[in-house]
Amino acid sequence: MSAAVLVLIAGVVIVLGAIGLAAFAMGTLDQQAIIQRERSLIRHAGFRAAVFNPLDRLLLRAAPVRKLQQLMKEADVRRIRVSEFILGMTVISLLVAYVLDKIMAVHWALLLGAGVFACSIYVLTILHRRQYEKIVAQLPEFARILASTTGAGLSIHTALHIAGSELPDPAGREIRILSRELDMGTPLDVAFERLRDRVPGRDLGVLVSTLVISHRSGGSLISALRDLSFTLETRKETSREVRTIVAESSYTGYMVAGMGITLLALLTMFNNRVLHDMTSSIVGQIVLVAVCGAYVLGIVLINRLTRVKL
């Protein structure tokens, strides 16, 4: 074998060795970076898990706490544990009570502090209702996707996978959960029943019932989905027009209610003894109870009068 061939072989071996050594070094550095990142994430999540997981298990023994956790999930408040929410709102309520104690009687300050906690629960119900309204607004598009994919010859499982990837959240998230349940072997009707339990409502119930009945009886699913898509789109447009019509009246009522609170805040700014004197006397407390009751009754009536069921 000539010297030139040996030199060529030696050069190829050196080049391959250098490439292998560089790849090994880069892989080692990437592995170390991944390990450090995972360790930092574990340390970051470990503190919350060590503190709040036992507290979660303790609190979830109570039925109201379990209902609160379900409400948080339905309101898409998923990054906060139920124990963190309760602890945070308790601290905020105590701070509000401490601040209000400077300008009113202590029992009224504690009552309003508890009202802050109750308002946080009401905010969760509002967020839950908005999540449901978003899902209802996406139902016509969901029905159209199912009609198009099944009309192209795809199975209902594949159509659900496509719909879960095409639709944005929150409907896309619920459809992806449904698709994962089907992949795990859950029967179609059971998975749809779980979806209806997670997102209760008449519009979704009609769609789920249509899919389940068509799947069981082997009816014309494509035409049923197209008709249902048209109906849901019409209902969505009608609901939007109704909300536009009643928006002026409802917001006018809320502004009238807010004017009383604003005037009370202005009086407190001019004389910080007004609320303290009012909440310390029997007559003032009776007046405050009557006024608060009137405000609550007015807000409830506004909600009832402006809520139109289609």
Tab-separated table of C-alpha atoms in Angstrom:
chain	number	residue	atom	x	y	z
A	1	MET	CA	0.000	0.000	0.000
A	2	SER	CA	1.430	3.312	-1.059
A	3	ALA	CA	2.186	6.179	1.329
A	4	ALA	CA	-0.420	8.435	-0.324
A	5	VAL	CA	-3.206	5.959	0.435
A	6	LEU	CA	-2.060	5.678	4.041
A	7	VAL	CA	-2.008	9.449	4.389
A	8	LEU	CA	-5.502	9.655	2.874
A	9	ILE	CA	-6.858	6.993	5.254
A	10	ALA	CA	-5.220	8.692	8.212
A	11	GLY	CA	-6.748	12.028	7.165
A	12	VAL	CA	-10.235	10.505	6.849
A	13	VAL	CA	-9.872	8.876	10.294
A	14	ILE	CA	-8.743	12.167	11.823
A	15	VAL	CA	-11.645	14.089	10.248
A	16	LEU	CA	-14.211	11.486	11.343
A	17	GLY	CA	-12.718	11.434	14.825
A	18	ALA	CA	-12.900	15.221	15.054
A	19	ILE	CA	-16.523	15.218	13.889
A	20	GLY	CA	-17.399	12.490	16.394
A	21	LEU	CA	-15.593	14.295	19.208
A	22	ALA	CA	-17.406	17.567	18.372
A	23	ALA	CA	-20.789	15.819	18.214
A	24	PHE	CA	-20.099	14.116	21.544
A	25	ALA	CA	-19.087	17.406	23.146
A	26	MET	CA	-22.147	19.231	21.796
A	27	GLY	CA	-24.442	16.412	22.926
A	28	THR	CA	-22.880	16.452	26.380
A	29	LEU	CA	-23.345	20.212	26.657
A	30	ASP	CA	-26.966	19.959	25.492
A	31	GLN	CA	-27.589	17.154	27.964
A	32	GLN	CA	-26.115	19.189	30.798
A	33	ALA	CA	-28.237	22.212	29.803
A	34	ILE	CA	-31.389	20.062	29.754
A	35	ILE	CA	-30.536	18.587	33.152
A	36	GLN	CA	-29.916	22.025	34.656
A	37	ARG	CA	-33.158	23.364	33.211
A	38	GLU	CA	-35.143	20.378	34.487
A	39	ARG	CA	-33.551	20.692	37.913
A	40	SER	CA	-34.446	24.371	38.081
A	41	LEU	CA	-38.034	23.574	37.066
A	42	ILE	CA	-38.224	20.810	39.664
A	43	ARG	CA	-36.882	23.127	42.365
A	44	HIS	CA	-39.329	25.848	41.316
A	45	ALA	CA	-42.327	23.507	41.245
A	46	GLY	CA	-41.139	21.560	44.256
A	47	PHE	CA	-41.675	24.437	46.665
A	48	ARG	CA	-45.287	24.950	45.567
A	49	ALA	CA	-45.915	21.223	45.566
A	50	ALA	CA	-44.427	20.752	49.027
A	51	VAL	CA	-46.454	23.603	50.500
A	52	PHE	CA	-49.790	23.481	48.688
A	53	ASN	CA	-50.302	19.828	47.720
A	54	PRO	CA	-50.897	18.690	51.323
A	55	LEU	CA	-53.111	21.738	51.840
A	56	ASP	CA	-55.053	20.836	48.689
A	57	ARG	CA	-55.618	17.289	49.907
A	58	LEU	CA	-56.813	18.597	53.261
A	59	LEU	CA	-59.185	21.189	51.831
A	60	LEU	CA	-60.605	18.956	49.099
A	61	ARG	CA	-62.180	16.744	51.729
A	62	ALA	CA	-64.904	19.391	51.995
A	63	ALA	CA	-67.605	19.356	49.312
A	64	PRO	CA	-67.703	23.188	48.890
A	65	VAL	CA	-63.973	23.224	48.157
A	66	ARG	CA	-64.418	20.503	45.541
A	67	LYS	CA	-67.171	22.569	43.920
A	68	LEU	CA	-64.869	25.601	43.981
A	69	GLN	CA	-62.114	23.610	42.274
A	70	GLN	CA	-64.553	22.478	39.582
A	71	LEU	CA	-65.703	26.068	39.096
A	72	MET	CA	-62.080	27.190	38.695
A	73	LYS	CA	-61.513	24.553	36.023
A	74	GLU	CA	-64.678	25.543	34.177
A	75	ALA	CA	-63.638	29.213	34.391
A	76	ASP	CA	-60.214	28.275	32.884
A	77	VAL	CA	-58.366	29.317	36.043
A	78	ARG	CA	-56.056	26.312	35.866
A	79	ARG	CA	-52.658	27.712	36.842
A	80	ILE	CA	-53.733	28.386	40.418
A	81	ARG	CA	-54.411	25.649	42.946
A	82	VAL	CA	-57.610	25.835	44.930
A	83	SER	CA	-55.610	26.204	48.152
A	84	GLU	CA	-53.643	29.093	46.629
A	85	PHE	CA	-56.873	30.778	45.572
A	86	ILE	CA	-58.462	30.392	49.012
A	87	LEU	CA	-55.323	31.541	50.815
A	88	GLY	CA	-54.804	34.525	48.508
A	89	MET	CA	-58.399	35.716	48.698
A	90	THR	CA	-58.402	35.265	52.482
A	91	VAL	CA	-55.322	37.469	52.781
A	92	ILE	CA	-56.850	40.091	50.461
A	93	SER	CA	-60.122	40.026	52.417
A	94	LEU	CA	-58.270	40.540	55.710
A	95	LEU	CA	-56.284	43.434	54.227
A	96	VAL	CA	-59.489	45.061	52.967
A	97	ALA	CA	-61.090	44.601	56.388
A	98	TYR	CA	-58.014	46.114	58.063
A	99	VAL	CA	-58.110	49.166	55.797
A	100	LEU	CA	-61.868	49.661	56.163
A	101	ASP	CA	-61.563	49.346	59.932
A	102	LYS	CA	-59.976	52.808	59.890
A	103	ILE	CA	-63.108	54.463	58.495
A	104	MET	CA	-66.029	52.309	59.761
A	105	ALA	CA	-67.089	50.005	62.561
A	106	VAL	CA	-65.104	46.799	62.870
A	107	HIS	CA	-68.021	44.405	62.261
A	108	TRP	CA	-68.911	46.212	59.035
A	109	ALA	CA	-65.269	46.099	57.961
A	110	LEU	CA	-65.179	42.332	58.523
A	111	LEU	CA	-68.481	41.942	56.660
A	112	LEU	CA	-67.179	43.873	53.657
A	113	GLY	CA	-63.942	41.873	53.770
A	114	ALA	CA	-66.006	38.690	53.535
A	115	GLY	CA	-67.898	40.364	50.682
A	116	VAL	CA	-64.616	40.658	48.782
A	117	PHE	CA	-64.190	36.871	49.032
A	118	ALA	CA	-67.785	36.386	47.842
A	119	CYS	CA	-67.130	38.764	44.926
A	120	SER	CA	-64.152	36.631	43.870
A	121	ILE	CA	-66.468	33.596	43.657
A	122	TYR	CA	-68.897	35.674	41.603
A	123	VAL	CA	-66.050	36.651	39.266
A	124	LEU	CA	-65.332	32.946	38.754
A	125	THR	CA	-68.964	32.379	37.796
A	126	ILE	CA	-68.738	35.253	35.284
A	127	LEU	CA	-65.565	33.755	33.793
A	128	HIS	CA	-67.287	30.375	33.621
A	129	ARG	CA	-70.237	31.884	31.776
A	130	ARG	CA	-67.918	33.634	29.325
A	131	GLN	CA	-66.058	30.384	28.668
A	132	TYR	CA	-69.364	28.693	27.913
A	133	GLU	CA	-70.413	31.554	25.629
A	134	LYS	CA	-67.141	31.184	23.733
A	135	ILE	CA	-67.745	27.462	23.321
A	136	VAL	CA	-71.307	28.077	22.107
A	137	ALA	CA	-69.990	30.635	19.603
A	138	GLN	CA	-67.587	27.975	18.248
A	139	LEU	CA	-70.211	25.238	17.922
A	140	PRO	CA	-71.301	26.192	14.342
A	141	GLU	CA	-67.703	25.971	13.157
A	142	PHE	CA	-67.311	22.669	15.030
A	143	ALA	CA	-70.410	21.261	13.309
A	144	ARG	CA	-69.153	22.469	9.901
A	145	ILE	CA	-65.770	20.797	10.427
A	146	LEU	CA	-67.434	17.531	11.405
A	147	ALA	CA	-69.795	17.717	8.417
A	148	SER	CA	-66.948	18.423	5.976
A	149	THR	CA	-64.606	15.739	7.314
A	150	THR	CA	-67.250	13.033	7.586
A	151	GLY	CA	-68.536	14.017	4.140
A	152	ALA	CA	-65.004	13.424	2.807
A	153	GLY	CA	-65.189	9.838	4.034
A	154	LEU	CA	-63.262	10.168	7.296
A	155	SER	CA	-64.380	8.485	10.493
A	156	ILE	CA	-65.909	10.403	13.383
A	157	HIS	CA	-62.750	9.787	15.457
A	158	THR	CA	-60.533	11.361	12.805
A	159	ALA	CA	-63.004	14.213	12.385
A	160	LEU	CA	-62.819	14.936	16.118
A	161	HIS	CA	-59.004	14.937	15.997
A	162	ILE	CA	-59.085	17.442	13.131
A	163	ALA	CA	-61.648	19.612	14.910
A	164	GLY	CA	-59.553	19.610	18.097
A	165	SER	CA	-56.503	20.799	16.189
A	166	GLU	CA	-58.353	23.369	14.088
A	167	LEU	CA	-60.559	25.011	16.712
A	168	PRO	CA	-59.028	27.481	19.176
A	169	ASP	CA	-59.569	27.236	22.909
A	170	PRO	CA	-61.789	26.748	24.842
A	171	ALA	CA	-63.716	24.499	22.413
A	172	GLY	CA	-60.502	23.066	20.994
A	173	ARG	CA	-59.297	22.113	24.463
A	174	GLU	CA	-62.523	20.248	25.255
A	175	ILE	CA	-62.485	18.440	21.896
A	176	ARG	CA	-58.862	17.397	22.458
A	177	ILE	CA	-59.826	15.971	25.860
A	178	LEU	CA	-62.633	14.086	24.111
A	179	SER	CA	-60.220	12.781	21.470
A	180	ARG	CA	-57.769	11.548	24.120
A	181	GLU	CA	-60.585	9.682	25.869
A	182	LEU	CA	-61.521	8.013	22.576
A	183	ASP	CA	-57.878	7.056	21.972
A	184	MET	CA	-57.835	5.373	25.391
A	185	GLY	CA	-60.777	3.181	24.373
A	186	THR	CA	-63.691	5.091	25.876
A	187	PRO	CA	-66.940	4.460	23.955
A	188	LEU	CA	-68.112	7.361	21.844
A	189	ASP	CA	-71.407	7.895	23.657
A	190	VAL	CA	-69.702	7.819	27.086
A	191	ALA	CA	-67.060	10.335	25.964
A	192	PHE	CA	-69.757	12.655	24.627
A	193	GLU	CA	-71.722	12.335	27.872
A	194	ARG	CA	-68.593	13.374	29.793
A	195	LEU	CA	-68.190	16.337	27.467
A	196	ARG	CA	-71.787	17.363	28.158
A	197	ASP	CA	-71.135	17.048	31.904
A	198	ARG	CA	-68.036	19.246	31.654
A	199	VAL	CA	-69.805	21.887	29.543
A	200	PRO	CA	-73.498	21.778	30.494
A	201	GLY	CA	-75.840	23.668	28.214
A	202	ARG	CA	-78.667	23.240	25.750
A	203	ASP	CA	-76.759	24.063	22.557
A	204	LEU	CA	-73.955	21.609	23.193
A	205	GLY	CA	-76.487	19.066	24.463
A	206	VAL	CA	-78.350	19.187	21.146
A	207	LEU	CA	-75.131	18.701	19.190
A	208	VAL	CA	-73.991	15.827	21.395
A	209	SER	CA	-77.407	14.150	21.200
A	210	THR	CA	-77.364	14.437	17.396
A	211	LEU	CA	-73.921	12.848	17.161
A	212	VAL	CA	-74.747	10.039	19.591
A	213	ILE	CA	-78.094	9.184	17.967
A	214	SER	CA	-76.619	9.255	14.451
A	215	HIS	CA	-73.731	7.064	15.577
A	216	ARG	CA	-76.048	4.508	17.188
A	217	SER	CA	-78.728	4.400	14.521
A	218	GLY	CA	-76.485	4.907	11.498
A	219	GLY	CA	-78.494	7.848	10.189
A	220	SER	CA	-77.393	10.570	7.817
A	221	LEU	CA	-74.824	12.317	9.993
A	222	ILE	CA	-73.637	14.725	7.292
A	223	SER	CA	-77.013	16.305	6.558
A	224	ALA	CA	-77.865	16.441	10.280
A	225	LEU	CA	-74.608	18.259	11.058
A	226	ARG	CA	-75.094	20.738	8.212
A	227	ASP	CA	-78.627	21.554	9.338
A	228	LEU	CA	-77.466	21.852	12.927
A	229	SER	CA	-74.599	24.130	11.900
A	230	PHE	CA	-77.033	26.468	10.134
A	231	THR	CA	-79.375	26.464	13.142
A	232	LEU	CA	-76.574	27.162	15.630
A	233	GLU	CA	-75.256	29.998	13.457
A	234	THR	CA	-78.732	31.552	13.352
A	235	ARG	CA	-79.071	31.256	17.133
A	236	LYS	CA	-75.660	32.872	17.626
A	237	GLU	CA	-76.560	35.850	15.438
A	238	THR	CA	-79.923	36.246	17.175
A	239	SER	CA	-78.284	36.107	20.595
A	240	ARG	CA	-75.773	38.741	19.518
A	241	GLU	CA	-78.542	41.067	18.349
A	242	VAL	CA	-80.445	40.602	21.625
A	243	ARG	CA	-77.344	41.396	23.695
A	244	THR	CA	-76.775	44.531	21.628
A	245	ILE	CA	-80.351	45.698	22.183
A	246	VAL	CA	-80.354	45.202	25.967
A	247	ALA	CA	-76.763	46.396	26.530
A	248	GLU	CA	-77.722	50.076	26.834
A	249	SER	CA	-80.424	49.449	29.429
A	250	SER	CA	-78.304	47.105	31.522
A	251	TYR	CA	-75.239	49.357	31.604
A	252	THR	CA	-77.433	52.350	32.438
A	253	GLY	CA	-78.726	50.461	35.473
A	254	TYR	CA	-75.202	49.577	36.562
A	255	MET	CA	-74.117	53.210	36.204
A	256	VAL	CA	-76.994	54.351	38.425
A	257	ALA	CA	-75.915	51.810	41.043
A	258	GLY	CA	-72.323	52.963	40.772
A	259	MET	CA	-73.274	56.607	41.318
A	260	GLY	CA	-74.377	55.882	44.897
A	261	ILE	CA	-71.080	54.167	45.721
A	262	THR	CA	-69.156	57.047	44.134
A	263	LEU	CA	-71.051	59.636	46.169
A	264	LEU	CA	-70.351	57.680	49.352
A	265	ALA	CA	-66.645	57.549	48.497
A	266	LEU	CA	-66.620	61.331	47.907
A	267	LEU	CA	-68.296	61.959	51.254
A	268	THR	CA	-65.686	59.783	52.936
A	269	MET	CA	-62.904	61.774	51.283
A	270	PHE	CA	-64.328	65.060	52.600
A	271	ASN	CA	-65.079	63.685	56.090
A	272	ASN	CA	-63.563	60.345	57.105
A	273	ARG	CA	-65.903	60.128	60.129
A	274	VAL	CA	-69.069	59.810	58.047
A	275	LEU	CA	-68.922	56.044	57.590
A	276	HIS	CA	-67.722	55.443	61.138
A	277	ASP	CA	-70.587	57.447	62.648
A	278	MET	CA	-73.115	55.831	60.314
A	279	THR	CA	-71.997	52.247	60.999
A	280	SER	CA	-71.780	52.859	64.755
A	281	SER	CA	-75.403	53.933	65.230
A	282	ILE	CA	-78.526	51.779	65.026
A	283	VAL	CA	-80.306	54.124	62.624
A	284	GLY	CA	-77.297	54.291	60.314
A	285	GLN	CA	-76.973	50.511	60.265
A	286	ILE	CA	-80.655	50.093	59.418
A	287	VAL	CA	-80.307	52.589	56.587
A	288	LEU	CA	-77.188	50.855	55.255
A	289	VAL	CA	-78.871	47.445	55.341
A	290	ALA	CA	-81.897	48.829	53.506
A	291	VAL	CA	-79.723	50.569	50.887
A	292	CYS	CA	-77.507	47.511	50.342
A	293	GLY	CA	-80.574	45.320	50.001
A	294	ALA	CA	-82.057	47.739	47.456
A	295	TYR	CA	-78.821	47.730	45.448
A	296	VAL	CA	-78.614	43.933	45.457
A	297	LEU	CA	-82.266	43.657	44.465
A	298	GLY	CA	-81.753	46.175	41.651
A	299	ILE	CA	-78.729	44.317	40.257
A	300	VAL	CA	-80.579	40.995	40.411
A	301	LEU	CA	-83.586	42.500	38.643
A	302	ILE	CA	-81.365	44.026	35.951
A	303	ASN	CA	-79.750	40.623	35.341
A	304	ARG	CA	-83.115	38.879	35.191
A	305	LEU	CA	-84.751	41.434	32.909
A	306	THR	CA	-81.854	41.611	30.465
A	307	ARG	CA	-81.273	37.848	30.311
A	308	VAL	CA	-83.113	36.494	27.297
A	309	LYS	CA	-83.195	32.744	26.780
A	310	LEU	CA	-83.326	31.685	23.152
